[in-house]
Short mmCIF file of C-alpha atoms in Angstrom, two decimals:
data_model
loop_
_atom_site.label_atom_id
_atom_site.label_comp_id
_atom_site.label_asym_id
_atom_site.label_seq_id
_atom_site.Cartn_x
_atom_site.Cartn_y
_atom_site.Cartn_z
CA MET A 1403 7.36 -27.77 -62.71
CA SER A 1404 5.93 -28.60 -59.44
CA SER A 1405 2.55 -26.67 -58.44
CA THR A 1406 4.23 -26.28 -54.28
CA GLN A 1407 5.84 -22.73 -54.31
CA ARG A 1408 9.29 -23.05 -52.63
CA ILE A 1409 10.59 -20.85 -50.15
CA GLU A 1410 13.35 -18.50 -51.86
CA ASP A 1411 17.27 -19.76 -51.27
CA ALA A 1412 18.66 -16.85 -49.51
CA LEU A 1413 15.51 -16.75 -47.18
CA ARG A 1414 15.57 -20.50 -46.73
CA GLU A 1415 19.56 -20.50 -45.94
CA ASN A 1416 18.51 -17.49 -43.46
CA ILE A 1417 16.15 -19.05 -41.34
CA ILE A 1418 18.07 -21.87 -41.39
CA SER A 1419 20.97 -20.13 -40.17
CA ARG A 1420 19.17 -18.59 -37.37
CA PRO A 1421 16.39 -20.93 -36.70
CA ASP A 1422 15.61 -18.64 -33.03
CA MET A 1423 14.11 -15.60 -35.35
CA ILE A 1424 11.18 -17.72 -36.09
CA LEU A 1425 10.84 -19.37 -32.39
CA ASP A 1426 11.47 -15.86 -31.24
CA ASP A 1427 8.34 -14.42 -32.45
CA LYS A 1428 4.75 -15.31 -31.41
CA ASP A 1429 3.18 -13.96 -33.63
CA LEU A 1430 4.94 -16.30 -37.00
CA MET A 1431 4.67 -19.28 -34.34
CA HIS A 1432 1.09 -18.67 -33.99
CA ALA A 1433 0.78 -18.60 -37.99
CA LEU A 1434 2.44 -22.11 -38.55
CA ILE A 1435 0.91 -23.57 -35.95
CA ALA A 1436 -2.22 -22.89 -37.43
CA ALA A 1437 -0.84 -23.21 -41.00
CA ASN A 1438 0.13 -26.58 -39.60
CA GLU A 1439 -3.35 -28.20 -38.18
CA ARG A 1440 -5.51 -27.25 -41.52
CA ALA A 1441 -2.84 -29.47 -43.18
CA MET A 1442 -3.44 -32.24 -41.06
CA GLY A 1443 -7.82 -31.68 -41.08
CA GLY A 1444 -10.20 -31.00 -38.79
CA ASN A 1445 -10.04 -35.08 -38.33
CA ILE A 1446 -6.78 -34.79 -36.38
CA ILE A 1447 -6.62 -33.56 -33.15
CA ASP A 1448 -2.56 -31.92 -32.25
CA LEU A 1449 -1.62 -32.94 -28.96
CA ARG A 1450 1.35 -31.40 -28.91
CA GLY A 1451 -0.39 -28.01 -29.90
CA ILE A 1452 -2.54 -28.28 -27.49
CA ALA A 1453 0.22 -28.60 -25.13
CA MET A 1454 1.76 -25.77 -25.99
CA GLU A 1455 -0.70 -23.71 -26.19
CA ARG A 1456 -1.09 -24.46 -22.15
CA LEU A 1457 2.61 -23.63 -21.70
CA GLU A 1458 2.25 -20.47 -23.86
CA THR A 1459 -0.68 -19.83 -21.52
CA ARG A 1460 1.14 -20.82 -17.86
CA LEU A 1461 3.45 -18.37 -19.48
CA ASP A 1462 1.09 -15.59 -19.51
CA ARG A 1463 0.21 -15.99 -15.82
CA LEU A 1464 3.91 -16.52 -15.16
CA GLU A 1465 5.02 -13.00 -16.29
CA ASP A 1466 1.54 -11.36 -15.27
CA THR A 1467 2.52 -12.35 -11.82
CA HIS A 1468 6.24 -12.18 -11.77
CA ARG A 1469 5.37 -7.97 -12.77
CA SER A 1470 2.87 -8.36 -9.18
CA VAL A 1471 5.80 -9.35 -7.32
CA ILE A 1472 8.21 -7.03 -8.57
CA ALA A 1473 5.31 -3.39 -8.68
CA ALA A 1474 4.96 -5.30 -4.91
CA ALA A 1475 8.55 -5.31 -3.63
CA TYR A 1476 8.40 -1.69 -5.05
CA GLU A 1477 5.92 0.11 -3.42
CA ASN A 1478 6.46 -1.75 0.00
CA LEU A 1479 10.67 -0.21 -0.65
CA ALA A 1480 8.91 2.49 -0.92
CA GLY A 1481 6.59 3.16 1.98
CA THR A 1482 9.31 1.30 4.17
CA ASN A 1483 12.38 4.42 2.96
CA GLN A 1484 8.80 6.34 3.61
CA ILE A 1485 8.34 5.68 7.21
CA HIS A 1486 12.64 5.52 7.34
CA ARG A 1487 11.91 9.61 6.71
CA ALA A 1488 9.49 10.22 9.02
CA VAL A 1489 10.80 8.37 12.37
CA LEU A 1490 13.99 10.86 11.57
CA ARG A 1491 11.85 13.74 11.00
CA LEU A 1492 10.17 12.41 14.42
CA LEU A 1493 13.43 12.15 16.20
CA ASP A 1494 14.77 15.63 15.48
CA PRO A 1495 12.87 18.16 18.07
CA VAL A 1496 14.44 18.46 21.42
CA GLU A 1497 11.62 20.06 22.44
CA PHE A 1498 7.36 19.44 22.96
CA GLU A 1499 5.93 22.43 20.68
CA PRO A 1500 8.27 21.66 18.21
CA PHE A 1501 7.91 18.20 18.08
CA LEU A 1502 4.28 18.96 17.96
CA GLN A 1503 5.28 21.44 15.13
CA ASP A 1504 6.70 19.08 12.85
CA LEU A 1505 4.30 16.35 12.93
CA GLY A 1506 1.50 18.29 12.06
CA THR A 1507 3.41 19.59 9.24
CA GLU A 1508 6.84 17.69 7.68
CA VAL A 1509 5.62 14.14 9.30
CA ALA A 1510 2.47 14.33 7.45
CA GLN A 1511 3.89 15.58 4.43
CA ILE A 1512 6.34 12.88 4.44
CA LEU A 1513 3.30 10.41 5.03
CA ARG A 1514 1.89 12.06 2.68
CA VAL A 1515 -1.36 12.81 4.83
CA ASP A 1516 -3.99 15.73 4.85
CA MET A 1517 -3.82 15.89 9.07
CA ILE A 1518 -1.97 14.66 11.69
CA LYS A 1519 -3.75 14.44 14.96
CA LEU A 1520 -2.94 13.01 18.37
CA VAL A 1521 -5.03 12.43 21.13
CA LEU A 1522 -4.16 11.97 24.78
CA GLU A 1523 -5.87 10.44 27.63
CA THR A 1524 -5.93 12.72 31.16
CA GLY A 1525 -7.26 12.50 34.30
CA ALA A 1526 -9.87 14.86 34.33
CA ALA A 1527 -12.75 14.85 32.57
CA ASP A 1528 -15.41 16.65 31.55
CA GLY A 1529 -18.03 14.22 30.74
CA GLU A 1530 -18.36 11.74 28.56
CA ASN A 1531 -16.55 11.41 24.84
CA VAL A 1532 -15.70 15.60 25.58
CA VAL A 1533 -12.53 16.02 23.71
CA LYS A 1534 -10.91 19.23 24.73
CA ARG A 1535 -8.23 21.17 21.50
CA VAL A 1536 -5.24 22.11 23.03
CA GLY A 1537 -3.82 22.92 19.92
CA ASP A 1538 -3.75 22.77 16.09
CA VAL A 1539 -2.19 18.70 16.16
CA LEU A 1540 -2.53 17.72 20.35
CA SER A 1541 -6.10 16.97 22.19
CA VAL A 1542 -6.88 16.24 25.58
CA SER A 1543 -10.05 13.35 26.02
CA GLU A 1544 -11.04 11.99 28.78
CA PRO A 1545 -10.56 8.46 30.65
CA GLY A 1546 -11.84 5.29 28.01
CA PHE A 1547 -12.04 7.74 24.44
CA VAL A 1548 -8.90 5.71 22.46
CA GLU A 1549 -10.90 2.72 22.82
CA ALA A 1550 -14.43 3.85 21.93
CA PHE A 1551 -13.19 5.66 19.15
CA VAL A 1552 -11.31 3.00 17.76
CA ALA A 1553 -13.70 0.09 18.52
CA ALA A 1554 -16.69 2.45 16.72
CA GLY A 1555 -19.36 0.58 18.27
CA ARG A 1556 -18.06 -3.29 17.37
CA GLU A 1557 -17.17 -5.33 19.86
CA ALA A 1558 -14.23 -7.42 17.89
CA PRO A 1559 -10.76 -7.29 19.72
CA LEU A 1560 -8.75 -3.93 18.93
CA LYS A 1561 -5.52 -3.80 16.42
CA GLN A 1562 -2.73 -1.63 17.84
CA VAL A 1563 -3.44 -0.13 14.24
CA THR A 1564 -6.83 -0.60 12.47
CA LEU A 1565 -7.82 1.30 8.75
CA ARG A 1566 -10.64 2.20 7.97
CA GLN A 1567 -12.79 4.44 5.32
CA LEU A 1568 -15.32 7.18 5.96
CA ASP A 1569 -17.92 8.86 4.44
CA GLN A 1570 -16.49 11.61 6.44
CA GLY A 1571 -14.48 11.88 9.30
CA ASP A 1572 -14.86 12.86 12.84
CA ALA A 1573 -15.27 16.30 13.52
CA ARG A 1574 -14.34 15.36 17.57
CA ILE A 1575 -10.74 15.00 15.62
CA TYR A 1576 -10.75 16.51 12.59
CA GLY A 1577 -12.82 20.11 13.78
CA GLU A 1578 -13.49 22.26 10.32
CA LYS A 1579 -12.07 19.92 8.48
CA ALA A 1580 -13.46 16.89 9.57
CA GLU A 1581 -16.52 16.20 6.26
CA TRP A 1582 -13.63 16.17 3.78
CA ILE A 1583 -11.69 13.22 5.87
CA ARG A 1584 -12.51 9.70 3.33
CA SER A 1585 -9.79 7.26 4.84
CA GLU A 1586 -7.80 7.04 8.24
CA ALA A 1587 -5.44 4.93 10.46
CA CYS A 1588 -5.79 5.65 14.27
CA LEU A 1589 -2.69 4.25 15.73
CA ARG A 1590 -2.78 3.03 19.50
CA LEU A 1591 -0.24 4.74 22.05
CA ASP A 1592 0.82 2.38 25.07
CA PHE A 1593 2.51 4.84 27.15
CA GLY A 1594 4.03 2.17 29.91
CA PRO A 1595 2.72 1.38 33.15
CA GLY A 1596 0.20 4.10 35.34
CA ARG A 1597 0.24 5.92 32.17
CA LEU A 1598 -3.24 6.63 30.24
CA PRO A 1599 -3.40 5.82 26.54
CA GLY A 1600 -3.13 7.36 23.53
CA LEU A 1601 -4.35 7.59 19.71
CA LEU A 1602 -2.34 8.45 16.82
CA VAL A 1603 -5.09 9.22 14.06
CA MET A 1604 -3.72 10.26 10.29
CA GLY A 1605 -6.51 11.30 7.97
CA SER A 1606 -6.69 11.27 4.03
CA GLU A 1607 -9.21 13.39 1.70
CA ASP A 1608 -7.97 10.05 0.07
CA PRO A 1609 -10.53 6.87 0.10
CA HIS A 1610 -8.00 4.26 -0.82
CA MET A 1611 -5.12 5.83 1.35
CA PHE A 1612 -6.07 3.53 4.00
CA THR A 1613 -8.28 0.57 3.64
CA PRO A 1614 -8.91 -2.38 5.57
CA GLN A 1615 -6.94 -4.90 3.57
CA GLN A 1616 -3.67 -2.75 3.51
CA GLY A 1617 -0.53 -4.26 5.61
CA THR A 1618 -0.31 -2.64 9.07
CA ASP A 1619 3.21 -3.16 9.39
CA LEU A 1620 5.51 -0.16 8.95
CA LEU A 1621 2.51 2.05 10.07
CA ALA A 1622 2.82 0.09 13.52
CA PHE A 1623 6.41 0.05 13.52
CA PHE A 1624 5.97 4.46 13.13
CA ALA A 1625 3.01 3.74 16.15
CA GLY A 1626 5.73 2.12 18.49
CA VAL A 1627 8.62 4.87 17.51
CA PHE A 1628 6.35 7.27 18.54
CA GLU A 1629 5.46 5.83 22.08
CA ARG A 1630 8.76 5.64 22.64
CA THR A 1631 9.65 9.52 21.68
CA MET A 1632 6.54 10.65 24.13
CA ARG A 1633 7.30 9.02 27.14
CA ARG A 1634 10.59 11.65 26.66
CA TRP A 1635 8.21 14.22 27.06
CA LEU A 1636 5.88 12.76 29.88
CA SER A 1637 8.42 11.76 31.96
#
């Protein structure tokens, strides 16, 4: 009788007829490779085994990248749908007061932010950096407020959309709820030649809702639609 145990005939035939059963089992393949390395001894380098390990590592990285790309695509699609819904809601009102009311309620809910505030610059200045509240959503300020608020003391060129995290919000914008605001999106608004600019501010209690690392394309599109909609009320 041979000292080497032979595999049972039924199991052997099953493996031969279905080799993919072995190849698709990662744990089993690891065990076979380890057994092969032990049989070769410690003085022999298995280049094929090394290549297989590197290939497996690359495959794992590729799978992780694939999952990340799919997740980002779904997130981008969800964000696009969200902005589209907000834009459609923005275009519904035919009067200015319902427009502002929807902005602070329905549109804010669609965009999942805690507050939306609209600041319009006016030539009737009451003093430096003064913001006068006209309603729950609308405030007016002296010329130059928008640029100063978005810049926040920095000299870098201003973008149409600025995302930032906060220790707390600005009381001139958020009033009594300023201490709860932890991140915000500032959308600079251009209403056309001869008109002072405006500012649309979205505030959130979530510090990760708006961060400087996020993309701003969708919010820039929303700002563009908002500008064109506001021109109807300013004409």
